Amino acid sequence: MKTLVYIDHFKGVVQPASWEALGVGKSLGTVEAVVLGANLNDVVKAAFEFGADEVLVADNPAIEDYRAEPYAATLSALISAEAPDAVLFPTTSRTRELAAMVAIDLKTGVLVDLTGLAVEGDKLVATRPIYEGKLMETETCSTKPILATLRARAFPRPTRNEGASGTPKKVEVKAEALTTVEGYEVAEQTLNVADAAVVVSGGRGVSNNPSLTPPAGMDEKQAEIWRAQQGFQLVGELANVLGGAVGASRAAVDAGYIPYKHQVGQTGKVVAPDLYVACGISGAIQHQAGMRNSKVIVAINKDPEAPIFQVADYGLVADLFKAVPELTDAVKKLRAEH
Amino acid sequence: MKIVACIKQVPDSEAKVSASGGKISWGEAPLVINPFDEYAVEGALQQKEANGGTVTALCIGPESGKEALKHALAMGADDAILVSDPGLTNLDTQGAACVLAAAIKKIGGVDMVMFGRQTLDDGSGLTAAQTARQLGWPMLGLVGHIKVEGGEVHVSRVIEEGRQNVKAKLPAVLSIVQSIGEPRYPSFMGIRKASKANIPVWSLADVGATAPAPVVTRTELITPPSREVVVEIIKGDSPNAIADTLADKILAEKVL
């Protein structure tokens, strides 16, 4: 089977799930990586090192910025020419719409945000969570090429063979755009919850520290958010020593404690890290659906009846404002010893 | 400014969803407007307030879909249209986009179409971009801020790396995310108006589309195995000792 794998990047920084998709492509047969953008030498080199048999590259200032229409048109034309059996993408903000539009161009379908992909006869059978992870489904696409986006961390990352190289093949660019980029506000680079091997999450409980006195002049809501931010700082420190990302429950996001990108569950993000630490999260059904596939789950909550304890491997019935810093220190100490 | 907000009806997020015999059930849980689509309605109402015009809520679904449309009306939408047809029971996203694009053309003179980022049920998050492609209109995905000026729309798109600010000529298709602001609650007057609304139902023939054959089909439904764990509650003489024990256990799991 021949697959194309779309390497998703922002200014040359690759979304790591792209390499996981490349690994899946390799396991299915011949794999060609596709890279669109400008100044792509490092990305092309990495694609060879992660196992691409061939790298197809459109390195052109006219498409330096991702925009849906020129990227979709370039990719659709390339797919028509290369005639792969399948095109794989990592699931990201860009690829969801890109794959969606290419499917319309090529009159085919998209299998989205997959956690499994198997070959049955000459068919690809995909597995994906639906209903916020409360159910799983398998699905197939009756037309070719099959377009599929793969969830981060659901597939193994191939080992990088430093020094592997090749000569990339040039791709013809369809640069006609319907949108103009006016600028970026680039956030501080933080580890994405979906890509992290460790996630430490805070819930509504992070704002309940009674021993804190908010600065004068704040109204009740501002004081609550200020308290929550102090709480999330503790969560962040634990995430730091564990080398992980900060997550949050929907309640914490809705209350304005932390931006949406941190949300776990309810189509925020379904995560499956190796270690998930829930701090002050009661564990509503949507949250559980978003994190229950984590390998090891630790719950810290002062309410022994909190539903989060039903899915946790280890529980701490404690005030998170004391327990989380204690745990941070204990992990620091242990790691220093090893 | 003529704005269309596309919505879907889904089981409530609190529902316990299960599968048996290839069918999905959600018990007694109510069907509601897809929570992410409430942001689309909110975004549409904000733009109506800023620029004048009308907001039309558009839904594909069975007769019950009218309840979701009434929620949009109660929030402040001016009118609502349900596209319902026996030929629409087995739609994939490509098919839905095809029907929505036809309905948007039939409405006519539309400047902006707004979607939620994805639905709570199937959750594929493809339909907005596919509708844009069908229409040949610019796609502005994951929009958190909108400003219309001189026939152009300027938006801020929320992406993994921060925000991408983009402009496009109208008409355009947008998918809206939470940063747009919390969806307003239906007002008392709005609820009264919605309850009396006569919502037109368009068939496939009405929108001039034929029933699209799905290319993506479900082959099996699986209830994820329950997580068979018995929680080990860590105890000890002091917070310090408890933390040390827990840290030991975490390291012993060899997940770091």
PDB file of N, CA, C and O in Angstrom, chain B residues 51-77:
ATOM      1  N   ASN B  51     -23.426  44.974  13.140  1.00  0.00           N
ATOM      2  CA  ASN B  51     -23.535  45.411  11.741  1.00  0.00           C
ATOM      3  C   ASN B  51     -24.961  45.532  11.229  1.00  0.00           C
ATOM      4  O   ASN B  51     -25.170  45.925  10.087  1.00  0.00           O
ATOM      5  N   GLY B  52     -25.923  45.147  12.040  1.00  0.00           N
ATOM      6  CA  GLY B  52     -27.304  45.096  11.563  1.00  0.00           C
ATOM      7  C   GLY B  52     -27.525  43.825  10.762  1.00  0.00           C
ATOM      8  O   GLY B  52     -26.570  43.099  10.460  1.00  0.00           O
ATOM      9  N   GLY B  53     -28.776  43.531  10.431  1.00  0.00           N
ATOM     10  CA  GLY B  53     -29.052  42.359   9.603  1.00  0.00           C
ATOM     11  C   GLY B  53     -29.881  41.314  10.311  1.00  0.00           C
ATOM     12  O   GLY B  53     -30.593  41.617  11.277  1.00  0.00           O
ATOM     13  N   THR B  54     -29.776  40.082   9.827  1.00  0.00           N
ATOM     14  CA  THR B  54     -30.590  39.004  10.389  1.00  0.00           C
ATOM     15  C   THR B  54     -29.749  37.763  10.638  1.00  0.00           C
ATOM     16  O   THR B  54     -28.696  37.570  10.020  1.00  0.00           O
ATOM     17  N   VAL B  55     -30.243  36.943  11.571  1.00  0.00           N
ATOM     18  CA  VAL B  55     -29.615  35.649  11.840  1.00  0.00           C
ATOM     19  C   VAL B  55     -30.647  34.552  11.578  1.00  0.00           C
ATOM     20  O   VAL B  55     -31.739  34.564  12.148  1.00  0.00           O
ATOM     21  N   THR B  56     -30.276  33.618  10.714  1.00  0.00           N
ATOM     22  CA  THR B  56     -31.129  32.459  10.437  1.00  0.00           C
ATOM     23  C   THR B  56     -30.442  31.215  10.978  1.00  0.00           C
ATOM     24  O   THR B  56     -29.277  30.970  10.668  1.00  0.00           O
ATOM     25  N   ALA B  57     -31.173  30.448  11.814  1.00  0.00           N
ATOM     26  CA  ALA B  57     -30.617  29.188  12.295  1.00  0.00           C
ATOM     27  C   ALA B  57     -31.033  28.086  11.334  1.00  0.00           C
ATOM     28  O   ALA B  57     -32.187  28.021  10.911  1.00  0.00           O
ATOM     29  N   LEU B  58     -30.052  27.220  10.992  1.00  0.00           N
ATOM     30  CA  LEU B  58     -30.287  26.176   9.995  1.00  0.00           C
ATOM     31  C   LEU B  58     -29.859  24.833  10.566  1.00  0.00           C
ATOM     32  O   LEU B  58     -28.772  24.716  11.136  1.00  0.00           O
ATOM     33  N   CYS B  59     -30.743  23.845  10.439  1.00  0.00           N
ATOM     34  CA  CYS B  59     -30.443  22.539  11.039  1.00  0.00           C
ATOM     35  C   CYS B  59     -30.882  21.435  10.089  1.00  0.00           C
ATOM     36  O   CYS B  59     -31.942  21.525   9.473  1.00  0.00           O
ATOM     37  N   ILE B  60     -30.050  20.385   9.951  1.00  0.00           N
ATOM     38  CA  ILE B  60     -30.488  19.167   9.270  1.00  0.00           C
ATOM     39  C   ILE B  60     -30.854  18.172  10.359  1.00  0.00           C
ATOM     40  O   ILE B  60     -30.076  17.975  11.294  1.00  0.00           O
ATOM     41  N   GLY B  61     -32.000  17.544  10.228  1.00  0.00           N
ATOM     42  CA  GLY B  61     -32.340  16.547  11.244  1.00  0.00           C
ATOM     43  C   GLY B  61     -33.793  16.157  11.165  1.00  0.00           C
ATOM     44  O   GLY B  61     -34.542  16.667  10.332  1.00  0.00           O
ATOM     45  N   PRO B  62     -34.200  15.259  12.061  1.00  0.00           N
ATOM     46  CA  PRO B  62     -35.596  14.869  12.111  1.00  0.00           C
ATOM     47  C   PRO B  62     -36.448  16.000  12.705  1.00  0.00           C
ATOM     48  O   PRO B  62     -35.911  17.024  13.138  1.00  0.00           O
ATOM     49  N   GLU B  63     -37.751  15.775  12.752  1.00  0.00           N
ATOM     50  CA  GLU B  63     -38.705  16.757  13.270  1.00  0.00           C
ATOM     51  C   GLU B  63     -38.264  17.325  14.637  1.00  0.00           C
ATOM     52  O   GLU B  63     -38.403  18.517  14.909  1.00  0.00           O
ATOM     53  N   SER B  64     -37.670  16.470  15.475  1.00  0.00           N
ATOM     54  CA  SER B  64     -37.263  16.910  16.818  1.00  0.00           C
ATOM     55  C   SER B  64     -36.224  18.031  16.758  1.00  0.00           C
ATOM     56  O   SER B  64     -36.041  18.778  17.724  1.00  0.00           O
ATOM     57  N   GLY B  65     -35.533  18.153  15.624  1.00  0.00           N
ATOM     58  CA  GLY B  65     -34.533  19.199  15.459  1.00  0.00           C
ATOM     59  C   GLY B  65     -35.104  20.592  15.655  1.00  0.00           C
ATOM     60  O   GLY B  65     -34.373  21.546  15.943  1.00  0.00           O
ATOM     61  N   LYS B  66     -36.417  20.704  15.515  1.00  0.00           N
ATOM     62  CA  LYS B  66     -37.061  22.006  15.726  1.00  0.00           C
ATOM     63  C   LYS B  66     -36.824  22.527  17.144  1.00  0.00           C
ATOM     64  O   LYS B  66     -36.788  23.737  17.360  1.00  0.00           O
ATOM     65  N   GLU B  67     -36.657  21.615  18.092  1.00  0.00           N
ATOM     66  CA  GLU B  67     -36.422  22.050  19.481  1.00  0.00           C
ATOM     67  C   GLU B  67     -35.077  22.761  19.593  1.00  0.00           C
ATOM     68  O   GLU B  67     -34.946  23.763  20.300  1.00  0.00           O
ATOM     69  N   ALA B  68     -34.063  22.232  18.898  1.00  0.00           N
ATOM     70  CA  ALA B  68     -32.751  22.892  18.907  1.00  0.00           C
ATOM     71  C   ALA B  68     -32.845  24.254  18.224  1.00  0.00           C
ATOM     72  O   ALA B  68     -32.255  25.248  18.680  1.00  0.00           O
ATOM     73  N   LEU B  69     -33.603  24.303  17.135  1.00  0.00           N
ATOM     74  CA  LEU B  69     -33.781  25.574  16.425  1.00  0.00           C
ATOM     75  C   LEU B  69     -34.509  26.584  17.317  1.00  0.00           C
ATOM     76  O   LEU B  69     -34.199  27.780  17.296  1.00  0.00           O
ATOM     77  N   LYS B  70     -35.454  26.088  18.118  1.00  0.00           N
ATOM     78  CA  LYS B  70     -36.181  27.003  19.016  1.00  0.00           C
ATOM     79  C   LYS B  70     -35.244  27.594  20.062  1.00  0.00           C
ATOM     80  O   LYS B  70     -35.425  28.738  20.489  1.00  0.00           O
ATOM     81  N   HIS B  71     -34.242  26.819  20.460  1.00  0.00           N
ATOM     82  CA  HIS B  71     -33.254  27.364  21.395  1.00  0.00           C
ATOM     83  C   HIS B  71     -32.520  28.550  20.757  1.00  0.00           C
ATOM     84  O   HIS B  71     -32.326  29.590  21.389  1.00  0.00           O
ATOM     85  N   ALA B  72     -32.143  28.376  19.484  1.00  0.00           N
ATOM     86  CA  ALA B  72     -31.463  29.468  18.764  1.00  0.00           C
ATOM     87  C   ALA B  72     -32.389  30.668  18.629  1.00  0.00           C
ATOM     88  O   ALA B  72     -31.961  31.820  18.790  1.00  0.00           O
ATOM     89  N   LEU B  73     -33.668  30.416  18.347  1.00  0.00           N
ATOM     90  CA  LEU B  73     -34.635  31.516  18.241  1.00  0.00           C
ATOM     91  C   LEU B  73     -34.781  32.231  19.585  1.00  0.00           C
ATOM     92  O   LEU B  73     -34.824  33.460  19.653  1.00  0.00           O
ATOM     93  N   ALA B  74     -34.815  31.433  20.659  1.00  0.00           N
ATOM     94  CA  ALA B  74     -34.978  32.019  21.991  1.00  0.00           C
ATOM     95  C   ALA B  74     -33.751  32.854  22.364  1.00  0.00           C
ATOM     96  O   ALA B  74     -33.852  33.844  23.085  1.00  0.00           O
ATOM     97  N   MET B  75     -32.578  32.454  21.848  1.00  0.00           N
ATOM     98  CA  MET B  75     -31.368  33.255  22.091  1.00  0.00           C
ATOM     99  C   MET B  75     -31.429  34.578  21.334  1.00  0.00           C
ATOM    100  O   MET B  75     -30.766  35.541  21.710  1.00  0.00           O
ATOM    101  N   GLY B  76     -32.182  34.611  20.241  1.00  0.00           N
ATOM    102  CA  GLY B  76     -32.304  35.871  19.505  1.00  0.00           C
ATOM    103  C   GLY B  76     -32.251  35.762  17.993  1.00  0.00           C
ATOM    104  O   GLY B  76     -32.289  36.788  17.308  1.00  0.00           O
ATOM    105  N   ALA B  77     -32.159  34.536  17.461  1.00  0.00           N
ATOM    106  CA  ALA B  77     -32.160  34.386  16.000  1.00  0.00           C
ATOM    107  C   ALA B  77     -33.501  34.864  15.446  1.00  0.00           C
ATOM    108  O   ALA B  77     -34.528  34.753  16.115  1.00  0.00           O
TER     109      ALA B  77
END
